[in-house]
PDB file of C-alpha atoms in Angstrom:
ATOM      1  CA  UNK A  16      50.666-243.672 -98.999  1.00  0.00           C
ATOM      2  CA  UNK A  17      47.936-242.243 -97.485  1.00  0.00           C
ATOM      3  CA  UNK A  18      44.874-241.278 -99.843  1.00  0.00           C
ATOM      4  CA  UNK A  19      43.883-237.510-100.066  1.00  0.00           C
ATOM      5  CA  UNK A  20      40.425-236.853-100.110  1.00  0.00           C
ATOM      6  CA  UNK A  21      40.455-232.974-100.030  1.00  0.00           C
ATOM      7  CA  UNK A  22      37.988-232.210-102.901  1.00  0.00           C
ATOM      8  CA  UNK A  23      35.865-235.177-101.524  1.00  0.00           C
ATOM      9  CA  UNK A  24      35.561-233.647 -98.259  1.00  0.00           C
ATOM     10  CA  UNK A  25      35.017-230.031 -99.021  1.00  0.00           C
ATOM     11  CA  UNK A  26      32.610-230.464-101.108  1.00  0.00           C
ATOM     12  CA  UNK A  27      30.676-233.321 -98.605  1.00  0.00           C
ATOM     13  CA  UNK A  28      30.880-230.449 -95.581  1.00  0.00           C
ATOM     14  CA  UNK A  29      28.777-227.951 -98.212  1.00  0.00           C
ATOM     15  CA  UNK A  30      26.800-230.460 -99.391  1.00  0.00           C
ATOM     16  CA  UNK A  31      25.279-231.746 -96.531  1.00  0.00           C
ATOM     17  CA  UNK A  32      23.783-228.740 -95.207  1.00  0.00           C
ATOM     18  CA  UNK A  33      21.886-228.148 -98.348  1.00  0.00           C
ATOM     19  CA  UNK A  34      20.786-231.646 -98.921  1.00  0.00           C
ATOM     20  CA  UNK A  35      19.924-231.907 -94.997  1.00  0.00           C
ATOM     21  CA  UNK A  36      17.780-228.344 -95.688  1.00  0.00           C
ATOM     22  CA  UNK A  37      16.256-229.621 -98.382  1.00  0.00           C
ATOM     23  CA  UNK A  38      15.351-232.650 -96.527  1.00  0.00           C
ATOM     24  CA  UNK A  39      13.668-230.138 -93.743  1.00  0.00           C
ATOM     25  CA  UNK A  40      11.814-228.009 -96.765  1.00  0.00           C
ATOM     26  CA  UNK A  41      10.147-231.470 -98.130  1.00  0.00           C
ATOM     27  CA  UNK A  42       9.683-232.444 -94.264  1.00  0.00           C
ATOM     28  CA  UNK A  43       7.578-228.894 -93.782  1.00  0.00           C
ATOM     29  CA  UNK A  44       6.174-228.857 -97.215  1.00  0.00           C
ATOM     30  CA  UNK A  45       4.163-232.433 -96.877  1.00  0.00           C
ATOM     31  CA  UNK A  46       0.760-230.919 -95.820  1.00  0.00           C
ATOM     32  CA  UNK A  47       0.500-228.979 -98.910  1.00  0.00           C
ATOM     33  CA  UNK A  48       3.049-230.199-101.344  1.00  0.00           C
ATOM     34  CA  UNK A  49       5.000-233.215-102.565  1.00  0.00           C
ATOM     35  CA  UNK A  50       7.092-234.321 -99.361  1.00  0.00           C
ATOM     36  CA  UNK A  51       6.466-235.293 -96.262  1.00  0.00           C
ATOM     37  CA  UNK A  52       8.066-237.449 -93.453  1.00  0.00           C
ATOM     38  CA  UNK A  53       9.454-240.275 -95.498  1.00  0.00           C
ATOM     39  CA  UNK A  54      11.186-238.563 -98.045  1.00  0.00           C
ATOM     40  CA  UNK A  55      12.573-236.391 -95.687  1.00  0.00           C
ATOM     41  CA  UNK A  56      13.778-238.514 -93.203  1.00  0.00           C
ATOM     42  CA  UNK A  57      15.436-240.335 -96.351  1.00  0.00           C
ATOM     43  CA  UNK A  58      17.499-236.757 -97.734  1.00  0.00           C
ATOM     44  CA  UNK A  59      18.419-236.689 -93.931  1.00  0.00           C
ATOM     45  CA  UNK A  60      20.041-239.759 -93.730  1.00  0.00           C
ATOM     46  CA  UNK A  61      21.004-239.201 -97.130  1.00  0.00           C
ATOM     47  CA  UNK A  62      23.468-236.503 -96.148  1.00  0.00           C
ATOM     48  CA  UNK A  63      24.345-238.605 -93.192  1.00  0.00           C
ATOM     49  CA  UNK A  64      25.361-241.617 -95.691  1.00  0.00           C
ATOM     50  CA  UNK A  65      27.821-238.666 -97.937  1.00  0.00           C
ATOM     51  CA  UNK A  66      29.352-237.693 -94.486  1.00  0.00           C
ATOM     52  CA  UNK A  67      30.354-241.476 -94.283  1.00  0.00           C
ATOM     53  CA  UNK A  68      31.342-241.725 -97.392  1.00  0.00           C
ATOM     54  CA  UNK A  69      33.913-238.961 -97.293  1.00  0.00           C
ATOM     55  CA  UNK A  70      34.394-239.555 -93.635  1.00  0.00           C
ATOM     56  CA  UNK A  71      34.345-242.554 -91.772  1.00  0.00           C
ATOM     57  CA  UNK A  72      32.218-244.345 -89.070  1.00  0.00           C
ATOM     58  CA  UNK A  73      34.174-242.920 -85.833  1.00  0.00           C
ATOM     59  CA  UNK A  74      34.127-239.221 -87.011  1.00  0.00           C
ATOM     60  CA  UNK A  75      30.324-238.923 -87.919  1.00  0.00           C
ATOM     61  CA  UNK A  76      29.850-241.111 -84.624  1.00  0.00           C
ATOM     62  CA  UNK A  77      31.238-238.086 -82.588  1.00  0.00           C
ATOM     63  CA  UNK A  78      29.462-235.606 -85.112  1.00  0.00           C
ATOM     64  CA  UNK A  79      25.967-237.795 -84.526  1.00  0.00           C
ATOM     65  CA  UNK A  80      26.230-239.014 -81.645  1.00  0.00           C
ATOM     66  CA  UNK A  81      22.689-240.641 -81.671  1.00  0.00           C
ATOM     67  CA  UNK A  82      21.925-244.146 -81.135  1.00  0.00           C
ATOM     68  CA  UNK A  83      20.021-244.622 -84.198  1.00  0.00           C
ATOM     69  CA  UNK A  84      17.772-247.626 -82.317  1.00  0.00           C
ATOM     70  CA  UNK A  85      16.798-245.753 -79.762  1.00  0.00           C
ATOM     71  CA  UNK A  86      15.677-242.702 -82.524  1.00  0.00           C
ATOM     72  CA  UNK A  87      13.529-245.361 -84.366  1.00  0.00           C
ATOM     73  CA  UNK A  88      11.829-246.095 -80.672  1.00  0.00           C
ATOM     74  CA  UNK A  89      11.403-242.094 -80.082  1.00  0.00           C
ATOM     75  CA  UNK A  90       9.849-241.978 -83.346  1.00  0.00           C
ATOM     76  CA  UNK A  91       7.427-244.855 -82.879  1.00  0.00           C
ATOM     77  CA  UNK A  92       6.667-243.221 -79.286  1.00  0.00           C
ATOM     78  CA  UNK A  93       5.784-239.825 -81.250  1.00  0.00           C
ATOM     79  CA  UNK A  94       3.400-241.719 -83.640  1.00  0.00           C
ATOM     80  CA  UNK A  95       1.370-243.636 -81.375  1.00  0.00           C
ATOM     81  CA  UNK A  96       1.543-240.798 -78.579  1.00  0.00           C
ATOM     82  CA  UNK A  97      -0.476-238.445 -81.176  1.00  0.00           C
ATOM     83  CA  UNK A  98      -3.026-241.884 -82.184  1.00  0.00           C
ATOM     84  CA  UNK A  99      -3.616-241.998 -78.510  1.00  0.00           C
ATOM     85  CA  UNK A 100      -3.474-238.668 -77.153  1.00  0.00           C
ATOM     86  CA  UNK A 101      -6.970-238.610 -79.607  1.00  0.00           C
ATOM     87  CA  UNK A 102      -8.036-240.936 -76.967  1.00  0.00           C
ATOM     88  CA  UNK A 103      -7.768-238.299 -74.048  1.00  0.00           C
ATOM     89  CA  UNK A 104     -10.413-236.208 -76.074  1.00  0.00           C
ATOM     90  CA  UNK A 105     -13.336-238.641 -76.576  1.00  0.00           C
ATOM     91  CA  UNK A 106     -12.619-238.821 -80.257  1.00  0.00           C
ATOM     92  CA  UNK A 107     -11.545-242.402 -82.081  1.00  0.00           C
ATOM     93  CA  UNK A 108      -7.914-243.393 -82.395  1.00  0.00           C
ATOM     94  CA  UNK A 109      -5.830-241.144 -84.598  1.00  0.00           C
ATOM     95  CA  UNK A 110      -8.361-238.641 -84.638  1.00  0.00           C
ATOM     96  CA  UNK A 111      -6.307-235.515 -85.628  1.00  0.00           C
ATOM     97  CA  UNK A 112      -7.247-231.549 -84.811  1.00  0.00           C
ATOM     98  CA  UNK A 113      -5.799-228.415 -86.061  1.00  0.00           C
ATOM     99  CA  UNK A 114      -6.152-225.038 -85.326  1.00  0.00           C
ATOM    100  CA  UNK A 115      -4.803-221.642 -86.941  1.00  0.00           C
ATOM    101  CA  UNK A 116      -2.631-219.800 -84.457  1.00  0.00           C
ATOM    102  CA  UNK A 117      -0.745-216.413 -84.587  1.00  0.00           C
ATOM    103  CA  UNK A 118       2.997-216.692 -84.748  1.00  0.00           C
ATOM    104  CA  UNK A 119       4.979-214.580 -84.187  1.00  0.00           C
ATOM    105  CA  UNK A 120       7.624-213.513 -87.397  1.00  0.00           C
ATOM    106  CA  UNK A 121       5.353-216.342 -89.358  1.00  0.00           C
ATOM    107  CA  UNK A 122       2.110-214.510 -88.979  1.00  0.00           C
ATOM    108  CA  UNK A 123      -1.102-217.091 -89.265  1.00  0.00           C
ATOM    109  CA  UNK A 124      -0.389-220.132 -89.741  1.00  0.00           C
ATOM    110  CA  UNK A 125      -2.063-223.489 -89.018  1.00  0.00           C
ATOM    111  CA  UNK A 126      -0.986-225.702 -87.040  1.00  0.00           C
ATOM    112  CA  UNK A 127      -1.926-229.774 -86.764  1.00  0.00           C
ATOM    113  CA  UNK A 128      -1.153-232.788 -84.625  1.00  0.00           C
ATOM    114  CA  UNK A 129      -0.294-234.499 -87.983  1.00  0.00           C
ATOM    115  CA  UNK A 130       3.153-233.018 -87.664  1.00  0.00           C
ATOM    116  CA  UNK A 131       4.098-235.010 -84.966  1.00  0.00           C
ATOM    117  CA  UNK A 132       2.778-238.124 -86.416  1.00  0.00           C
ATOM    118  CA  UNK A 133       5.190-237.014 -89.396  1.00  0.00           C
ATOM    119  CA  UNK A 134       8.086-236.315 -87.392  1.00  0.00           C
ATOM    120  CA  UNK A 135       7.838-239.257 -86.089  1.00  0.00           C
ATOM    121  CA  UNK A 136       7.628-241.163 -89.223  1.00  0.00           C
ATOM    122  CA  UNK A 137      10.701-238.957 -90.374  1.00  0.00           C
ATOM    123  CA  UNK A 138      12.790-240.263 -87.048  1.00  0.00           C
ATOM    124  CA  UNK A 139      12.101-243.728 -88.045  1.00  0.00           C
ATOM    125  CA  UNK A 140      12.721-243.766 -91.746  1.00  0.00           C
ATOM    126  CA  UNK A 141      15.993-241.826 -90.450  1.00  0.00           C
ATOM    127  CA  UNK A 142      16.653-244.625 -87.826  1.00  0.00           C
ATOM    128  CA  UNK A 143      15.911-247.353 -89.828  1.00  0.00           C
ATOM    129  CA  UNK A 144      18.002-246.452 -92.816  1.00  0.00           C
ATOM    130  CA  UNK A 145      20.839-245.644 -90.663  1.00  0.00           C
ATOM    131  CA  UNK A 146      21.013-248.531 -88.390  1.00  0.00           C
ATOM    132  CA  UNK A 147      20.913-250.481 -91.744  1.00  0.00           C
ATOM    133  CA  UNK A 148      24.082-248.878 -93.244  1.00  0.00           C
ATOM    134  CA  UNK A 149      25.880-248.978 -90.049  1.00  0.00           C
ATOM    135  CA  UNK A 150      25.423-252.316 -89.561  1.00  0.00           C
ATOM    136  CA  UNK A 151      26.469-253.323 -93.242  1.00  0.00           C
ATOM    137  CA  UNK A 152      29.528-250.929 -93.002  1.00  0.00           C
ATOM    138  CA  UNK A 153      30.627-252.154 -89.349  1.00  0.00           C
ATOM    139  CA  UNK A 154      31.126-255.926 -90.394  1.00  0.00           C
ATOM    140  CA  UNK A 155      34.473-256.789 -91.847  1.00  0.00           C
TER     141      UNK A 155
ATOM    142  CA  UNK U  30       5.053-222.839-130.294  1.00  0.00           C
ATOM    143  CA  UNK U  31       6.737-223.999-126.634  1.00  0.00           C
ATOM    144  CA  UNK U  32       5.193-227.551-127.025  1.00  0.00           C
ATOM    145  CA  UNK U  33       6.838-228.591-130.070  1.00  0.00           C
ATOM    146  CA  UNK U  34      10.553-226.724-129.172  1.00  0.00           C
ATOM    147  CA  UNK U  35       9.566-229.300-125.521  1.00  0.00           C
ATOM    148  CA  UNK U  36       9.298-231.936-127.825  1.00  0.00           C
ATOM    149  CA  UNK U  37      12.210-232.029-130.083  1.00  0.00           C
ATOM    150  CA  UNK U  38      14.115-231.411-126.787  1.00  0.00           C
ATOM    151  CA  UNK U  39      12.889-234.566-125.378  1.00  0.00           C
ATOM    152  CA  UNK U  40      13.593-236.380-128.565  1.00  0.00           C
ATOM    153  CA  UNK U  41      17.103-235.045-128.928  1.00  0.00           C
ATOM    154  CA  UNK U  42      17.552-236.230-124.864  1.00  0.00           C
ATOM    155  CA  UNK U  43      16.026-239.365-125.481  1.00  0.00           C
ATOM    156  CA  UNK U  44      19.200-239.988-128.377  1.00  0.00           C
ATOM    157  CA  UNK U  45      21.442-238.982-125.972  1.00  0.00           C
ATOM    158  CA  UNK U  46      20.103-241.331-123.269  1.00  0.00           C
ATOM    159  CA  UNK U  47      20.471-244.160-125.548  1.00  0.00           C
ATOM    160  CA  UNK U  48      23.288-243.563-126.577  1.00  0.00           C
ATOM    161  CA  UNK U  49      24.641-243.139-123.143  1.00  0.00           C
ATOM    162  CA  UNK U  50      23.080-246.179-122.320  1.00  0.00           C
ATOM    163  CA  UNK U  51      25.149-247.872-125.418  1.00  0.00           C
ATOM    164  CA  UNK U  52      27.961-246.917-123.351  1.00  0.00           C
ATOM    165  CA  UNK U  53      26.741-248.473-120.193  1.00  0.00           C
ATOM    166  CA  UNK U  54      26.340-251.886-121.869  1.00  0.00           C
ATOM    167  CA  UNK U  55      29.729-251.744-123.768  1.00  0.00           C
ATOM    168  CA  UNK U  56      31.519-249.414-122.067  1.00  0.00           C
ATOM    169  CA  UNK U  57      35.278-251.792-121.517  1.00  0.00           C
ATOM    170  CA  UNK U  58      36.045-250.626-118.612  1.00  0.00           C
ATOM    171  CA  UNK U  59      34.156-249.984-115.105  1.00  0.00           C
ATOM    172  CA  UNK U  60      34.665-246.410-114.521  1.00  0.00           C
ATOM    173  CA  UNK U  61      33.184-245.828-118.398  1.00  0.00           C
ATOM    174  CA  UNK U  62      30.015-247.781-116.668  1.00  0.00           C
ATOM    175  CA  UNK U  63      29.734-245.428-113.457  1.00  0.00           C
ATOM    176  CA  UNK U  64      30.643-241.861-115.419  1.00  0.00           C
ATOM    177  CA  UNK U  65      27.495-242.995-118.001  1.00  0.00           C
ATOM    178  CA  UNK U  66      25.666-244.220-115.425  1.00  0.00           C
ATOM    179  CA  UNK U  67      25.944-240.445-113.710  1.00  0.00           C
ATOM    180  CA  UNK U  68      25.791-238.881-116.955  1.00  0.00           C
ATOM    181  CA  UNK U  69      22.125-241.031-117.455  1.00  0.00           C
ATOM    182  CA  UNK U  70      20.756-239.440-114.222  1.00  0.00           C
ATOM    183  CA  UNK U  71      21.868-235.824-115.309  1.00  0.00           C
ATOM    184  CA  UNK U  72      19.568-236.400-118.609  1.00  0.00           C
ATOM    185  CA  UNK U  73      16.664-237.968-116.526  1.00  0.00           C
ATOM    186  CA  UNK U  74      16.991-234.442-114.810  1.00  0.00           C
ATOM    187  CA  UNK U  75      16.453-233.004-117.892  1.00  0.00           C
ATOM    188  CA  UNK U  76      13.390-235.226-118.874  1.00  0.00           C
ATOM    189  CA  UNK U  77      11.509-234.373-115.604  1.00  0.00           C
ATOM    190  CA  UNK U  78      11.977-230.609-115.848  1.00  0.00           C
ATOM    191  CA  UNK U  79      11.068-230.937-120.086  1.00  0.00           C
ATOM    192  CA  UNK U  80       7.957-232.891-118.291  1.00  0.00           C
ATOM    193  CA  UNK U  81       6.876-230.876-115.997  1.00  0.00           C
ATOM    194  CA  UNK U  82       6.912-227.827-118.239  1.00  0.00           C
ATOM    195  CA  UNK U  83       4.513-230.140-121.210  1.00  0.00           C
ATOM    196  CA  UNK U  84       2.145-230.631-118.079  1.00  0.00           C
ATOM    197  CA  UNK U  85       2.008-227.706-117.269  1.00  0.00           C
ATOM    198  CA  UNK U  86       2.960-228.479-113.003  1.00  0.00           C
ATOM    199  CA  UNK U  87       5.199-227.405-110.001  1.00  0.00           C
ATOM    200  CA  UNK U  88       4.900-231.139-108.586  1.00  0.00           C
ATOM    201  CA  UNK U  89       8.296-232.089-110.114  1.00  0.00           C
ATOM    202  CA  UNK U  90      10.460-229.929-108.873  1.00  0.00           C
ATOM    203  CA  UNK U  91      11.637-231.548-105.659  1.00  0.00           C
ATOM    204  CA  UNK U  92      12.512-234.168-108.061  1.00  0.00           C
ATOM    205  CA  UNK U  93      15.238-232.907-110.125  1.00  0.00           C
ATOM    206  CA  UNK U  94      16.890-232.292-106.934  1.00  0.00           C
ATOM    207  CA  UNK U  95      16.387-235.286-105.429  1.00  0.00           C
ATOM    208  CA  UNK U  96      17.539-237.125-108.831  1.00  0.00           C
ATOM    209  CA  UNK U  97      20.777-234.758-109.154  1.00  0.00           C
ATOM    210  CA  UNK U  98      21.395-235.367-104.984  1.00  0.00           C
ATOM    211  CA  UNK U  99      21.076-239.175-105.165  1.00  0.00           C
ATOM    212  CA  UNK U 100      23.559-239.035-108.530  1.00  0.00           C
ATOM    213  CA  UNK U 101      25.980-237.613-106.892  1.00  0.00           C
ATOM    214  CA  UNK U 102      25.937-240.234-103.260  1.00  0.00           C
ATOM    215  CA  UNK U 103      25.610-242.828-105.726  1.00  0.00           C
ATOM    216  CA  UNK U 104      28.487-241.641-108.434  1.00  0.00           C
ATOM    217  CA  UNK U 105      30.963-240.783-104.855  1.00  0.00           C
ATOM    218  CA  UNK U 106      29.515-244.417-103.322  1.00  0.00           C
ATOM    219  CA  UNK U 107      30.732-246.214-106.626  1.00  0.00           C
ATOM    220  CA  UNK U 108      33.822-244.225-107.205  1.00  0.00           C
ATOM    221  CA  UNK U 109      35.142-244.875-103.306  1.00  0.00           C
ATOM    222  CA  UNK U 110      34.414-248.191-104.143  1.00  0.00           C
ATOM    223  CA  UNK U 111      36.457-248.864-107.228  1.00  0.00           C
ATOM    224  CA  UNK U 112      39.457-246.879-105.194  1.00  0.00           C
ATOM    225  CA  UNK U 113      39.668-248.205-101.975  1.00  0.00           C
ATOM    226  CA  UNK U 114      37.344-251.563-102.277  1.00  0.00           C
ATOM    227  CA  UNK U 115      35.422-250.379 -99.244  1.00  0.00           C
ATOM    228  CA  UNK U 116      32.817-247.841 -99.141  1.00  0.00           C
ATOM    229  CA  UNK U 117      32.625-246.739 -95.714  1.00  0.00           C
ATOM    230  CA  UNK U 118      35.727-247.073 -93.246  1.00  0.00           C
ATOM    231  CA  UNK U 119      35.294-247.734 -89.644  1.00  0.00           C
ATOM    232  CA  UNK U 120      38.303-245.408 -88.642  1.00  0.00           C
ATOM    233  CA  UNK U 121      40.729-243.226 -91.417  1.00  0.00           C
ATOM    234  CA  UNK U 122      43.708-243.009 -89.520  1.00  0.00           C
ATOM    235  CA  UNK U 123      43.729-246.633 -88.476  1.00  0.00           C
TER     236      UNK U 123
END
């Protein structure tokens, strides 16, 4: 008989946006708040995991279709890109700058190189942590 | 006033996290295990919100979320497993 995971599955497609917007709001709110990179990238592959749990590895392949090494590589390229780009500047290694700009719909707002340190932080956590579980869930 | 209402709360949580956790340790049956189990993260919920209003701070919040978020993956991970013996499939239809 084959199993019927209805519930399981409508509730997984709702719940993943929210947890993976949640994941974004901690992302954004780690300057100033609790959160940051880590414990975003973690809710992100978080939601991932619940897709694979009500899914399975070939449908959330084709709905991701990232190769989660390579993301851990782009995030480690994003880190060390902003610790060197300090270089360009005459200013020590991971030297960060930030400067308040006018946005337009957001109005002032500051913005800093640590983001893209974070963001790449975030890709890692979210590469790591998914190449894990794949890896675990692919061997029979 | 508010402080001592917080603190019989936490008290009367605290009895129902033991007892819950009673349950855990007796419980016959697996699925009694995983339902107090998910029950025991719903209370801890209610311990860091009860906290965060005796210290007076917004710093919690992401928390409860997080707690009732990874509940649920883990309750679904644990349930899937006691079903089907795997938790994640390669391919459904296969």
């Amino acid at each position: 008989m084959k199993p019927n995971d209805v519930v399981l599955q409508t509730i997984t497609t709702v719940a993943a946006f929210i947890i993976v917007l949640f994941s974004i709001q901690l992302f954004f709110a780690g300057h100033y708040n609790p959160g940051g990179g880590f414990i975003g990238g973690l809710l992100t592959s978080g939601a991932i995991v619940l897709l694979l749990l009500a899914f399975d590895i070939k449908t959330v392949s084709t709905i991701f279709p990232f190769d989660y090494k390579i993301m851990t590589a782009i995030g480690l390229l994003l880190s060390v890109g902003t610790g060197a780009g300090a270089l360009l500047f005459d200013v020590p290694f991971l030297t960060h700058a930030y400067e308040y700009f006018h946005l337009p719909l957001l109005g002032e707002q500051s913005l800093h190189t640590a983001v893209i340190f974070d963001t790449g932080v975030y890709l890692v956590v979210i590469g790591i942590t998914m190449t894990i579980i794949q890896t675990i869930g692919e061997s029979e | 006033m508010i402080n001592s209402i917080v603190i019989v709360a936490l008290g009367i949580i605290s009895i129902s996290m033991l007892l819950l956790i009673y349950r855990v340790v007796k419980g016959p049956s697996v699925p009694d295990r995983v339902v107090a189990l998910d029950a025991l993260g719903i209370n801890l919920v209610g311990v860091v919100a009860l906290i965060s209003i005796v210290f007076n701070s917004f710093a919690f919040l992401e928390v409860i979320l997080l707690i009732g978020i990874l509940a649920f993956i883990g309750t679904i991970a644990f349930a899937k497993f006691l079903e089907k013996g795997v938790i994640i499939e390669r391919d459904r239809d296969a």
